[in-house]
Short mmCIF file of C-alpha atoms in Angstrom, two decimals:
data_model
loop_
_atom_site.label_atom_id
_atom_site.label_comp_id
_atom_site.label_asym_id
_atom_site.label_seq_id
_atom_site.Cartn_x
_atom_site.Cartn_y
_atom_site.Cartn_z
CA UNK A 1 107.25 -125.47 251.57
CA UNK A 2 106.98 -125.29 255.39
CA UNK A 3 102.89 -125.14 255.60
CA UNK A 4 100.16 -124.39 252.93
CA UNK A 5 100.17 -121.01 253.70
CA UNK A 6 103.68 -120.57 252.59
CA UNK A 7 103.20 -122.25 248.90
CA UNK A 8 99.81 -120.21 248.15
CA UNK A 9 101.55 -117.27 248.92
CA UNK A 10 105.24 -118.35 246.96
CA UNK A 11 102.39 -119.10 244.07
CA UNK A 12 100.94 -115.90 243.80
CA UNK A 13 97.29 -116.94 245.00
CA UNK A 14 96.98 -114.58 248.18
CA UNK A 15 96.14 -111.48 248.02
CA UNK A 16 94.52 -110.66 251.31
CA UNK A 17 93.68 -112.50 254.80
CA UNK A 18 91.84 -111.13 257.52
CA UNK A 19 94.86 -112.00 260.20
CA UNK A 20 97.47 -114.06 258.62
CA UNK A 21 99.28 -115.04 261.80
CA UNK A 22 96.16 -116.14 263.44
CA UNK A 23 95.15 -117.79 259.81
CA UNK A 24 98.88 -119.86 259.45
CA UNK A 25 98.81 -120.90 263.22
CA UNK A 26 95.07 -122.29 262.78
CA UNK A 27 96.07 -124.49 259.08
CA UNK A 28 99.26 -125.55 260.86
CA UNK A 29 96.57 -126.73 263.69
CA UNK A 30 94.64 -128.22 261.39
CA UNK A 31 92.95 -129.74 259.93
CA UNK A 32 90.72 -126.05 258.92
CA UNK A 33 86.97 -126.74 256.77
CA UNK A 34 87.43 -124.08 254.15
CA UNK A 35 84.72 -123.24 251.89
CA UNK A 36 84.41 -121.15 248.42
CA UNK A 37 81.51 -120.65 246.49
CA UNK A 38 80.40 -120.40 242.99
CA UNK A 39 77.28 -118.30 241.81
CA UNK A 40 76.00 -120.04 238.35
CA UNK A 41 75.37 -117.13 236.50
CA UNK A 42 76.65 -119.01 233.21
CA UNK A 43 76.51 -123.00 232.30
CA UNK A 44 79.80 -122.63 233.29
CA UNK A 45 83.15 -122.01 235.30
CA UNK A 46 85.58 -120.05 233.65
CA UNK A 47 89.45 -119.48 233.99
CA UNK A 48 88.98 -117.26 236.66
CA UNK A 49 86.88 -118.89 238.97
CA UNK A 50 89.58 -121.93 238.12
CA UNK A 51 91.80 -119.97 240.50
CA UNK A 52 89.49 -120.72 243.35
CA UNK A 53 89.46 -124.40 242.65
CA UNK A 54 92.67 -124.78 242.16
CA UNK A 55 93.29 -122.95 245.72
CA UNK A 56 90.86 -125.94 247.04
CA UNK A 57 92.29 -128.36 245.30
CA UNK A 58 95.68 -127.53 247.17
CA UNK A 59 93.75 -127.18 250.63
CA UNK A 60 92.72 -130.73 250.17
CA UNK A 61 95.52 -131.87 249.43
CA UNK A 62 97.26 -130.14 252.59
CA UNK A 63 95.13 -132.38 254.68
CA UNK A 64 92.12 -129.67 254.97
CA UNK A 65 88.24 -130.16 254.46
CA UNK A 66 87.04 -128.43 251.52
CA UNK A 67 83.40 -127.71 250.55
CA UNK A 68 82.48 -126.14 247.11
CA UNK A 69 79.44 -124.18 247.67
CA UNK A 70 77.27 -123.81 244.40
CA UNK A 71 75.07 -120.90 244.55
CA UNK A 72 71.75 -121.54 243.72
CA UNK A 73 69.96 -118.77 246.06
CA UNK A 74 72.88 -116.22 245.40
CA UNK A 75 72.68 -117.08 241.41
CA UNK A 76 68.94 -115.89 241.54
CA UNK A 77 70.24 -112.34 242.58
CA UNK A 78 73.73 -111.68 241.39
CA UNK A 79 76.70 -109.74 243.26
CA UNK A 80 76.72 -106.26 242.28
CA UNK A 81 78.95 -104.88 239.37
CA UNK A 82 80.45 -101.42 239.89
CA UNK A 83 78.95 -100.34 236.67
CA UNK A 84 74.80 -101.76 236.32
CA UNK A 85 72.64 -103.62 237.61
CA UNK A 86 72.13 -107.45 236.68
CA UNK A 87 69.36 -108.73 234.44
CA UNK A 88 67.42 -111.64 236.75
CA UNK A 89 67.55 -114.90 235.60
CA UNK A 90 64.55 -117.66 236.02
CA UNK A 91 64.99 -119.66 238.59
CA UNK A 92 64.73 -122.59 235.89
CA UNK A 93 67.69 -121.10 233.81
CA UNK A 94 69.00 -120.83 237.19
CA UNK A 95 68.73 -124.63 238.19
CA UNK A 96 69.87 -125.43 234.92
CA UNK A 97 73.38 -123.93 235.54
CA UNK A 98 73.62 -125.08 239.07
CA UNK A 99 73.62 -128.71 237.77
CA UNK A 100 75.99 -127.90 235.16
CA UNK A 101 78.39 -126.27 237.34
CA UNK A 102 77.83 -128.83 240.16
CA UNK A 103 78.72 -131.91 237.53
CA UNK A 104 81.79 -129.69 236.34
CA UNK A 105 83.59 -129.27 239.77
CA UNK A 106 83.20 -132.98 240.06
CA UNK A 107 86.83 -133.60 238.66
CA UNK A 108 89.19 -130.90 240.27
CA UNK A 109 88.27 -132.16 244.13
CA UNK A 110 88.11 -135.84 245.75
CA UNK A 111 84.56 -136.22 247.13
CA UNK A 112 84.93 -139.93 247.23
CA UNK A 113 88.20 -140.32 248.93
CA UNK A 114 89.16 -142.17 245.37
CA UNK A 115 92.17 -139.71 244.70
CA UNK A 116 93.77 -140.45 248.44
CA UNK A 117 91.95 -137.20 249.87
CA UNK A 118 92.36 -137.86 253.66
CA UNK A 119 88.86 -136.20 253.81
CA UNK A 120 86.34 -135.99 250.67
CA UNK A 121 85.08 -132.65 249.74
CA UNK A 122 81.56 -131.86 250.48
CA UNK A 123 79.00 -130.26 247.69
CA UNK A 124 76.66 -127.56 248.77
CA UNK A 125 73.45 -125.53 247.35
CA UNK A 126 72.87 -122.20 249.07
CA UNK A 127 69.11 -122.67 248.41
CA UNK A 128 68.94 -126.06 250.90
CA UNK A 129 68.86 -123.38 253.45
CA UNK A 130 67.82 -120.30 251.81
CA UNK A 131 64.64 -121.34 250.22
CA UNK A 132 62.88 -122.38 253.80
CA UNK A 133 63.67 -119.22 255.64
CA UNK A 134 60.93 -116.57 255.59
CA UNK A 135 61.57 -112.73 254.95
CA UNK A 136 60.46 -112.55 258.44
CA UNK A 137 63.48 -115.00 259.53
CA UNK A 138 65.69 -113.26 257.48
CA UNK A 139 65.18 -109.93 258.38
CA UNK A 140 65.27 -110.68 262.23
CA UNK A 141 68.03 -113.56 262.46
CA UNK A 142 70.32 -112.16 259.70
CA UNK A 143 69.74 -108.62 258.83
CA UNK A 144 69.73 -106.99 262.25
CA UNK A 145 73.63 -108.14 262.47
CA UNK A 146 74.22 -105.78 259.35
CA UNK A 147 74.88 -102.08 259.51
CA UNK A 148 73.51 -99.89 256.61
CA UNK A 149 76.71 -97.23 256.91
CA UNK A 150 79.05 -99.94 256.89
CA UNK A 151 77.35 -101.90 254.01
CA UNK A 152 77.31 -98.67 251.92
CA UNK A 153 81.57 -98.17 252.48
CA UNK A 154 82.06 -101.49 249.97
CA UNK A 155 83.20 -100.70 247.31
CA UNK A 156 80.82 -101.90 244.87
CA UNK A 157 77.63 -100.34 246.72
CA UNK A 158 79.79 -97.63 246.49
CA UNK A 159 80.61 -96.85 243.26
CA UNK A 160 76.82 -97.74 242.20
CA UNK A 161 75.29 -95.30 244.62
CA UNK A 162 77.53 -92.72 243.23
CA UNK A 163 75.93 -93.74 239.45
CA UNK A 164 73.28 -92.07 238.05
CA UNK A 165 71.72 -95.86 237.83
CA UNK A 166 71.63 -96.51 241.62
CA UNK A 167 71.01 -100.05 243.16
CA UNK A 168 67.85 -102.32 243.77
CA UNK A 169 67.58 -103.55 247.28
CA UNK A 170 67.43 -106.88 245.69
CA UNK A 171 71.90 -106.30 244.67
CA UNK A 172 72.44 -104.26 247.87
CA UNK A 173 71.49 -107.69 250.19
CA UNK A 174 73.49 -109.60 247.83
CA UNK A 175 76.20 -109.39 250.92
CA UNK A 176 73.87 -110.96 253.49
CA UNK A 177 72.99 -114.16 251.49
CA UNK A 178 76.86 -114.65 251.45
CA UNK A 179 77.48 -113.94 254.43
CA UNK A 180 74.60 -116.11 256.03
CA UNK A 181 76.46 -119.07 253.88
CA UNK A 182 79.32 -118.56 255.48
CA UNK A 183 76.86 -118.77 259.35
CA UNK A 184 75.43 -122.06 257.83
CA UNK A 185 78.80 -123.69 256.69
CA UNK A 186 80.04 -122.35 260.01
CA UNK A 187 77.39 -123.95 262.22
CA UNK A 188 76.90 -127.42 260.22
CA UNK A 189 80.34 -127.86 259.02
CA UNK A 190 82.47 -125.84 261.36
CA UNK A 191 83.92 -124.02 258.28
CA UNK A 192 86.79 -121.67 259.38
CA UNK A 193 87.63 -119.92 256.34
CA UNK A 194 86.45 -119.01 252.99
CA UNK A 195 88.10 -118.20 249.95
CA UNK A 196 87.33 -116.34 247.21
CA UNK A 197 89.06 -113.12 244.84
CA UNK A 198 90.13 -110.23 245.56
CA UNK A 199 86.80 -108.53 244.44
CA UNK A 200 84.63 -110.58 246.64
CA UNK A 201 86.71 -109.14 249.87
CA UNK A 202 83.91 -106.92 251.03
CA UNK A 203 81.63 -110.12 250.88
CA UNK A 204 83.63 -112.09 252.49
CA UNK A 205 84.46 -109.67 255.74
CA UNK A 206 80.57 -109.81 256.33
CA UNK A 207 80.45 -113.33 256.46
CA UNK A 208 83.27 -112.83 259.25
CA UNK A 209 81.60 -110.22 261.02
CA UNK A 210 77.81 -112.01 260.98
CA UNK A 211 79.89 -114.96 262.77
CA UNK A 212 81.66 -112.88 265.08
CA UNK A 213 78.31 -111.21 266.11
CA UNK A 214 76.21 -114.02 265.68
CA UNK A 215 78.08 -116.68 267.59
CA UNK A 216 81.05 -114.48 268.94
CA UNK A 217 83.72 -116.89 266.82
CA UNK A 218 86.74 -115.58 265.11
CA UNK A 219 86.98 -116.74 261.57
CA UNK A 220 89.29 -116.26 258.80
CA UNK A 221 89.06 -114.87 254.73
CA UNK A 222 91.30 -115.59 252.06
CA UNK A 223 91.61 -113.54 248.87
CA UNK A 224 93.40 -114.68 245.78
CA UNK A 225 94.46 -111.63 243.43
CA UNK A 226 92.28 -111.30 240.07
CA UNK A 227 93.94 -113.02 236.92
CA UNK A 228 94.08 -110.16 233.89
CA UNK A 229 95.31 -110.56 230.47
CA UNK A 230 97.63 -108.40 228.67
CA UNK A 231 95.76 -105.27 228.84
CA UNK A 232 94.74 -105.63 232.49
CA UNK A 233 91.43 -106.81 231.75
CA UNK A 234 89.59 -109.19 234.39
CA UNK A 235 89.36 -112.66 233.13
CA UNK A 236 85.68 -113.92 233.07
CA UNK A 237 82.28 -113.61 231.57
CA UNK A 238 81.23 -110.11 232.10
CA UNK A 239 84.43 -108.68 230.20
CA UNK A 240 83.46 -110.64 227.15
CA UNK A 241 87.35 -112.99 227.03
CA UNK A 242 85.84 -115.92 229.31
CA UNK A 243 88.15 -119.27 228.83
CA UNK A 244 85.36 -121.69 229.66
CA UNK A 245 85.93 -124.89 231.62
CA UNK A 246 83.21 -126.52 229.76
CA UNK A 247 84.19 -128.24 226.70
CA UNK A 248 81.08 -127.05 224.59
CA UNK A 249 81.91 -123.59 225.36
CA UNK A 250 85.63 -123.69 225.05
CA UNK A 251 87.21 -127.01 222.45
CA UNK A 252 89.90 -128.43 224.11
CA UNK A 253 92.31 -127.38 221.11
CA UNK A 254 90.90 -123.78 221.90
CA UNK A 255 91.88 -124.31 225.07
CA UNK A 256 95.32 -125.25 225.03
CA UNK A 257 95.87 -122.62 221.83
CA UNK A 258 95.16 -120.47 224.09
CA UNK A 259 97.68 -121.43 226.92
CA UNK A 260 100.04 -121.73 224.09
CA UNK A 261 99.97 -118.02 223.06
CA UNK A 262 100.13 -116.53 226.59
CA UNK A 263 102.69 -113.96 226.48
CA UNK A 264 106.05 -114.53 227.93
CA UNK A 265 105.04 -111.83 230.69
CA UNK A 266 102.51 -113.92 231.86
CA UNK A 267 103.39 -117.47 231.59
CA UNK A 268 105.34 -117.69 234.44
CA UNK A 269 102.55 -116.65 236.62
CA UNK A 270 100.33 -119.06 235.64
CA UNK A 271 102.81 -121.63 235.82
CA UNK A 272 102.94 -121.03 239.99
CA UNK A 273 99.15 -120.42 240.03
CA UNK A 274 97.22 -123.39 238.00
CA UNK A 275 99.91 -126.40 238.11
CA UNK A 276 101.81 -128.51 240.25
CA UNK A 277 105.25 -128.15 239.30
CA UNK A 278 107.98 -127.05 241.92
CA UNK A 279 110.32 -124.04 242.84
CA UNK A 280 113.00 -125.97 240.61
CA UNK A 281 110.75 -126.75 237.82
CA UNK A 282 108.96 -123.02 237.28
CA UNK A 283 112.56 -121.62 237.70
CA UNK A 284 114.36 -123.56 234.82
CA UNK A 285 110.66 -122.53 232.60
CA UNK A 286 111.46 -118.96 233.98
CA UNK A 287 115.06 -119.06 232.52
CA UNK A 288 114.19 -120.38 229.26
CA UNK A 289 111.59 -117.96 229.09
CA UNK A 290 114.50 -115.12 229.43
CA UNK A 291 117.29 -116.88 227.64
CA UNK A 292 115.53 -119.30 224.66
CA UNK A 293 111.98 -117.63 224.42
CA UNK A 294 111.40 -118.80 220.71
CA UNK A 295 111.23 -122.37 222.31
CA UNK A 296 107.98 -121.65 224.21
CA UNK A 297 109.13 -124.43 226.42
CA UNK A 298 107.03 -122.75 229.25
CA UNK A 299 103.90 -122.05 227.46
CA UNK A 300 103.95 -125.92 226.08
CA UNK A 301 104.11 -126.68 229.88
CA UNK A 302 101.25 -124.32 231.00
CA UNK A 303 99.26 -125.72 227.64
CA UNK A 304 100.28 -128.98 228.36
CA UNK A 305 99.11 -129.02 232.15
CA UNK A 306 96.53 -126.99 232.48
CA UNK A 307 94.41 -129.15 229.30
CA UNK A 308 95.18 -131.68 231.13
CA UNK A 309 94.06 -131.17 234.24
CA UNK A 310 90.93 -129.91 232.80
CA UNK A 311 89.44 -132.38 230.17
CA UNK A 312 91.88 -135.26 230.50
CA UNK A 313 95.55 -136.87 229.57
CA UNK A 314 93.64 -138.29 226.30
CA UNK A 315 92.04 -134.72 225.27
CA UNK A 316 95.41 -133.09 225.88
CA UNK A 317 97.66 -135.80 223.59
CA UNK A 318 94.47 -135.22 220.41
CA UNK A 319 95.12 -131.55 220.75
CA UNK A 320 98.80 -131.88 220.37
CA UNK A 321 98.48 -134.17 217.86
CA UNK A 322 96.36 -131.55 215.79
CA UNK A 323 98.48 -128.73 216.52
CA UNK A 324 101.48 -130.75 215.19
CA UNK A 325 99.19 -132.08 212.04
CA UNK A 326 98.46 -128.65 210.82
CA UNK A 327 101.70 -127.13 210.63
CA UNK A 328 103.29 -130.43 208.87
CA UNK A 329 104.64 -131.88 211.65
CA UNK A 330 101.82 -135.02 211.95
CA UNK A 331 99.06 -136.66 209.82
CA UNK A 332 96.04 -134.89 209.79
CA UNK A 333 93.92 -137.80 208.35
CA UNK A 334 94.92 -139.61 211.72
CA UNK A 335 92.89 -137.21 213.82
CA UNK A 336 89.33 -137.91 215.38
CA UNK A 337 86.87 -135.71 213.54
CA UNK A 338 85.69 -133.44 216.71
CA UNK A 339 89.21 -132.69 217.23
CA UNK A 340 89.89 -131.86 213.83
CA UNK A 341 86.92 -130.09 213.52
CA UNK A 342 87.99 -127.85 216.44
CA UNK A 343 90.88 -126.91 215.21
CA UNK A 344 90.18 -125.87 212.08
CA UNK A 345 87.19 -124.26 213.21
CA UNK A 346 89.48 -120.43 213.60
CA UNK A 347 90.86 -120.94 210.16
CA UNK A 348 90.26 -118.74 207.58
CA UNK A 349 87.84 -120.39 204.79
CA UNK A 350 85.18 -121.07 202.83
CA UNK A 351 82.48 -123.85 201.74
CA UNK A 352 83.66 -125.45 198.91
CA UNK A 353 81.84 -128.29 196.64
CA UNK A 354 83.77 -131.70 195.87
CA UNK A 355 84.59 -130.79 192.06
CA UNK A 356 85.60 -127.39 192.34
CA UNK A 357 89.05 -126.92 190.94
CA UNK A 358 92.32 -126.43 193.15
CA UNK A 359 92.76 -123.16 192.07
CA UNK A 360 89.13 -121.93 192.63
CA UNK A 361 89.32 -123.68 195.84
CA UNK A 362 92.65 -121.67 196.52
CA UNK A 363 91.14 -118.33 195.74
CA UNK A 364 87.96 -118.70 197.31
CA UNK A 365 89.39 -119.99 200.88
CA UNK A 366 91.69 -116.70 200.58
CA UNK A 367 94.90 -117.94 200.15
CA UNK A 368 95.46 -116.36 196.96
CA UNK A 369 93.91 -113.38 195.51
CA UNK A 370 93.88 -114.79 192.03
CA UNK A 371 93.99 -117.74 189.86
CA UNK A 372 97.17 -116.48 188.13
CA UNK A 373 98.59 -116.24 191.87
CA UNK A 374 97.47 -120.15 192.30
CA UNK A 375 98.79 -121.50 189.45
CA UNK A 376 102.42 -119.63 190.19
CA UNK A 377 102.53 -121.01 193.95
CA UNK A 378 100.98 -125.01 192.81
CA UNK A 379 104.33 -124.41 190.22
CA UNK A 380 106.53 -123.34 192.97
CA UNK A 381 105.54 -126.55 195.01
CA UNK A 382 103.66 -124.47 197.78
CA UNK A 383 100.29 -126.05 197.76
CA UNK A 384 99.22 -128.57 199.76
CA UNK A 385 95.82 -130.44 200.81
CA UNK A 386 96.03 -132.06 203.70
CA UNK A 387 99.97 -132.63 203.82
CA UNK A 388 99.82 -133.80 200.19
CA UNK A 389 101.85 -131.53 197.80
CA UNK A 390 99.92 -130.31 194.71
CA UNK A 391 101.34 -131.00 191.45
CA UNK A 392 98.55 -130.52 189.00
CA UNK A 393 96.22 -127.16 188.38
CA UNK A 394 93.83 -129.08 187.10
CA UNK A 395 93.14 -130.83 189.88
CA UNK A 396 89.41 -130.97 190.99
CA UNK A 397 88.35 -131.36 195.01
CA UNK A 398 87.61 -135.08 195.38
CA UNK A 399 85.34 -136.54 198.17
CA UNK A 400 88.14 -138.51 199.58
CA UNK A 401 90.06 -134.67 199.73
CA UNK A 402 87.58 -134.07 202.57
CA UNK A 403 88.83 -135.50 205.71
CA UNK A 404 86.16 -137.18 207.48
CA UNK A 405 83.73 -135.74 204.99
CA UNK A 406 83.88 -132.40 206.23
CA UNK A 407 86.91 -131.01 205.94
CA UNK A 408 90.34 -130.05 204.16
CA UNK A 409 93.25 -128.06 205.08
CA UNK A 410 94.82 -126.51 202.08
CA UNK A 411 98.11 -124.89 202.55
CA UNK A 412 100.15 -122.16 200.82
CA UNK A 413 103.56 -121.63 202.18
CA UNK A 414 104.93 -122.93 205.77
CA UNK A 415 102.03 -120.65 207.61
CA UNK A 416 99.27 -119.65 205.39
CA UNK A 417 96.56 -122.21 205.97
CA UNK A 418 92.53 -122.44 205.14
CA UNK A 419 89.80 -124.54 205.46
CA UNK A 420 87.22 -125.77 202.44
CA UNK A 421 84.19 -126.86 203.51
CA UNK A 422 82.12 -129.62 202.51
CA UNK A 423 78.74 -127.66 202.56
#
C-alpha cells in the first residue's frame, strides 16, 4: 500500500470524500485527528457501525489520532429515518447505553498506548459540551451558520417532508448537533476529518461547512459504503438483522455461525473490509472461493477473524470447538456450559424429563415423527446422545445424559440434530 488512503479504498471502505486529492496529500502530511461518532440508540454496536471502527482502527494504526465520539446529546434526539419519526428515549435509558457502548469500543482502539499506538485514541461524550450551551447560544453561535433551503435538499429531510408524517423540529436539527461536534473536535482537538457511512454524508458536509463558515478552515469527510446482506438490506438495528457486538445480545457461537454461512458472494468483501489479511492472502481465499467453494476456506477465515477480533482468541477456539462437537467431529462433554448452551440454543427441541424413554425423547424433540420411526433408525445405528451411539430402545434419559445438567444433543443421521431439555 503506498498511503492509508490507498488500502481503505483497495478494501472497499470509501465511498465518498469531500476532495480526495486534498484529503491523501493532508494523511500523507500527517499525522490527521480523525473523528467518528456513535449515537447509543441500543446497548450496543452492531456489525455495521463495526465498519467505522474498523476504519479507525486502521487510521491509528497509520500513525493518525483517532477519537471515538459517543453520542450522548445526539442519542437523546436521533438522526432522521427516511420513513418515521423516532420514539425519544429517557435520558436515563440514554446514559445507560452510552456507558455500554463507551466500555465496548474499549478493545478495537489503543487509548493507552499498550498496543504500540504512536498516539492513544481519545473518548468523547457529545453532552460535555452540549448540555452547558443555552438555546440562546445555540441558536446564535450555531444555527445562524445553517441555511433552511439547503438543510431541506438532504436527503432524509427530504423524503420525510414529502411523507404524509412530516418531521419534528426536534429530527430536522439533528444535523446541527453533528455538525457542532465536528466545530468542538475541530477547535479542542484540531480534528481534520470525520468518518462515518454513506448515509450520514449529508451530516457530515454540515459539519464541513459550519467549520468553513465558522472559522474559515477547510476540512475533510470520509464515507464508507453501507454493508447489506443478500437481499440488499442495510445491516443494523432498525432493519430488524442487527449482528450485535455485545456478547449478551449476540453468543459468540452465534456470531461466528453467522460469519460461517455468509454467502460466497459476499465473503470476499468482508474479508478486505473487517480483517487484516493482505492482497496475497484475500486473493488465494478469492480463488478457493471460485475453484473449491465446498471447502468454505474463506468463510472459516472471516469466522475465524472477525470472532476473534471481537470477543477474544479464547472465545473464538470454544466456538470452534462446539461447532466441531456437534457435528461429530469433537467431544461435546468437553465444552464449557455457556458455550454449549449457545450453541444449542437454535436447535430444534424440546424439554424433556430424566426418565423419559429414548424413543419418546426422539419423537418429542422432532427427530422422528413416530415411535415406530425411532425404533427403525436406533436399529439402523443412527441415534446418538451426545456422540454416544444408541443401542437399546429401552433406554431411559439418565441425569448423567444431560451435559452439564442442562442439556443433550440427540442425533439422527449425519445432520439431523435436537436438543432435550432438562426442564
Amino acid at each position: 500500500m503506498t498511503d492509508i488512503l490507498d488500502e481503505l479504498q483497495w478494501r472497499g471502505a470509501v465511498a465518498q470524500t469531500t476532495d480526495e486529492d486534498a484529503l491523501r496529500q493532508a494523511l500523507a502530511d500527517g499525522p490527521v485527528t480523525v473523528y467518528c461518532g456513535f449515537d447509543p440508540t441500543a446497548p450496543s454496536l452492531h456489525f455495521g457501525n463495526f465498519v467505522q471502527l474498523v476504519a479507525l482502527r486502521r487510521l491509528q494504526r497509520a500513525g493518525h489520532k483517532v477519537i471515538c465520539l459517543v453520542g450522548g446529546s445526539t442519542g437523546l434526539i436521533g438522526d432522521p429515518k427516511p420513513t418515521s419519526e423516532r420514539q425519544l428515549r429517557t435520558k436515563e435509558h440514554t446514559a445507560q447505553n452510552v456507558a455500554r457502548i463507551k466500555e465496548l469500543v474499549q478493545p478495537f482502539l489503543d487509548f493507552d498506548g499498550s498496543q504500540g499506538a504512536e498516539h492513544p485514541a481519545i473518548l468523547v461524550d457529545n453532552l460535555d459540551w452540549t448540555a452547558p450551551m443555552s438555546a440562546l447560544d445555540f441558536l446564535r453561535d450555531v444555527g445562524k451558520h445553517f441555511r433552511v433551503n439547503q438543510m431541506i435538499r438532504k436527503d432524509a429531510i427530504a423524503a420525510r417532508l414529502e411523507s404524509q408524517e412530516g418531521i419534528s423540529y426536534t429530527e430536522f436539527s439533528y444535523q446541527l448537533l453533528q455538525a457542532l461536534d465536528y466545530l468542538e473536535l475541530y477547535r479542542t482537538h484540531g480534528c481534520s476529518l470525520q468518518v462515518g457511512g454513506s448515509d450520514q454524508w449529508g451530516n457530515l458536509t454540515a459539519g464541513v461547512d459550519l467549520i468553513h463558515r465558522a472559522e474559515g478552515a477547510s476540512v475533510h469527510a470520509l464515507t464508507s459504503p453501507l454493508l447489506t446482506d443478500s437481499h440488499g438490506v442495510k445491516y443494523g438495528k432498525s432493519e430488524g438483522n442487527a449482528i450485535w457486538l455485545s456478547a449478551d445480545l449476540t453468543s459468540p457461537y452465534a456470531f461466528y455461525q453467522y460469519f460461517l454461512n455468509v454467502e460466497d458472494a459476499s465473503v470476499v468483501t468482508l474479508l478486505k473490509v473487517f480483517t487484516d489479511r493482505g492482497r496475497d492472502e484475500i486473493a488465494e481465499l478469492e480463488r478457493l472461493v471460485a475453484d473449491e467453494p465446498y471447502r468454505r476456506a474463506a468463510q472459516k477465515a472471516l469466522a475465524s477473524d472477525m470472532t476473534t477480533l471481537v470477543h477474544g482468541a479464547q472465545a473464538t477456539s470454544a466456538v470452534q470447538a462446539a461447532s466441531e462437537a456437534l457435528f461429530g467431529k469433537g467431544d461435546l462433554a468437553a465444552l464449557d456450559e455457556p458455550t454449549l448452551l449457545d450453541a444449542t440454543a437454535e436447535l430444534p427441541g424440546a424439554d424433556v424429563s430424566t426418565g423419559t424413554g429414548v424413543l419418546d425423547a426422539l419423537v418429542a424433540t422432532g427427530l422422528v415423527d413416530s415411535k415406530k420411526a425411532a425404533r427403525r433408525a436406533i436399529g439402523d445405528g443412527a441415534v446418538s446422545i451426545n456422540g454416544a451411539k444408541v443401542t437399546d430402545e429401552a433406554h431411559a434419559m439418565a441425569p448423567e445424559d444431560y451435559l452439564h445438567g442442562r442439556v443433550a444433543v440427540l442425533r439422527r443421521g449425519r445432520k439431523n440434530l435436537a436438543a432435550a431439555r432438562h426442564p
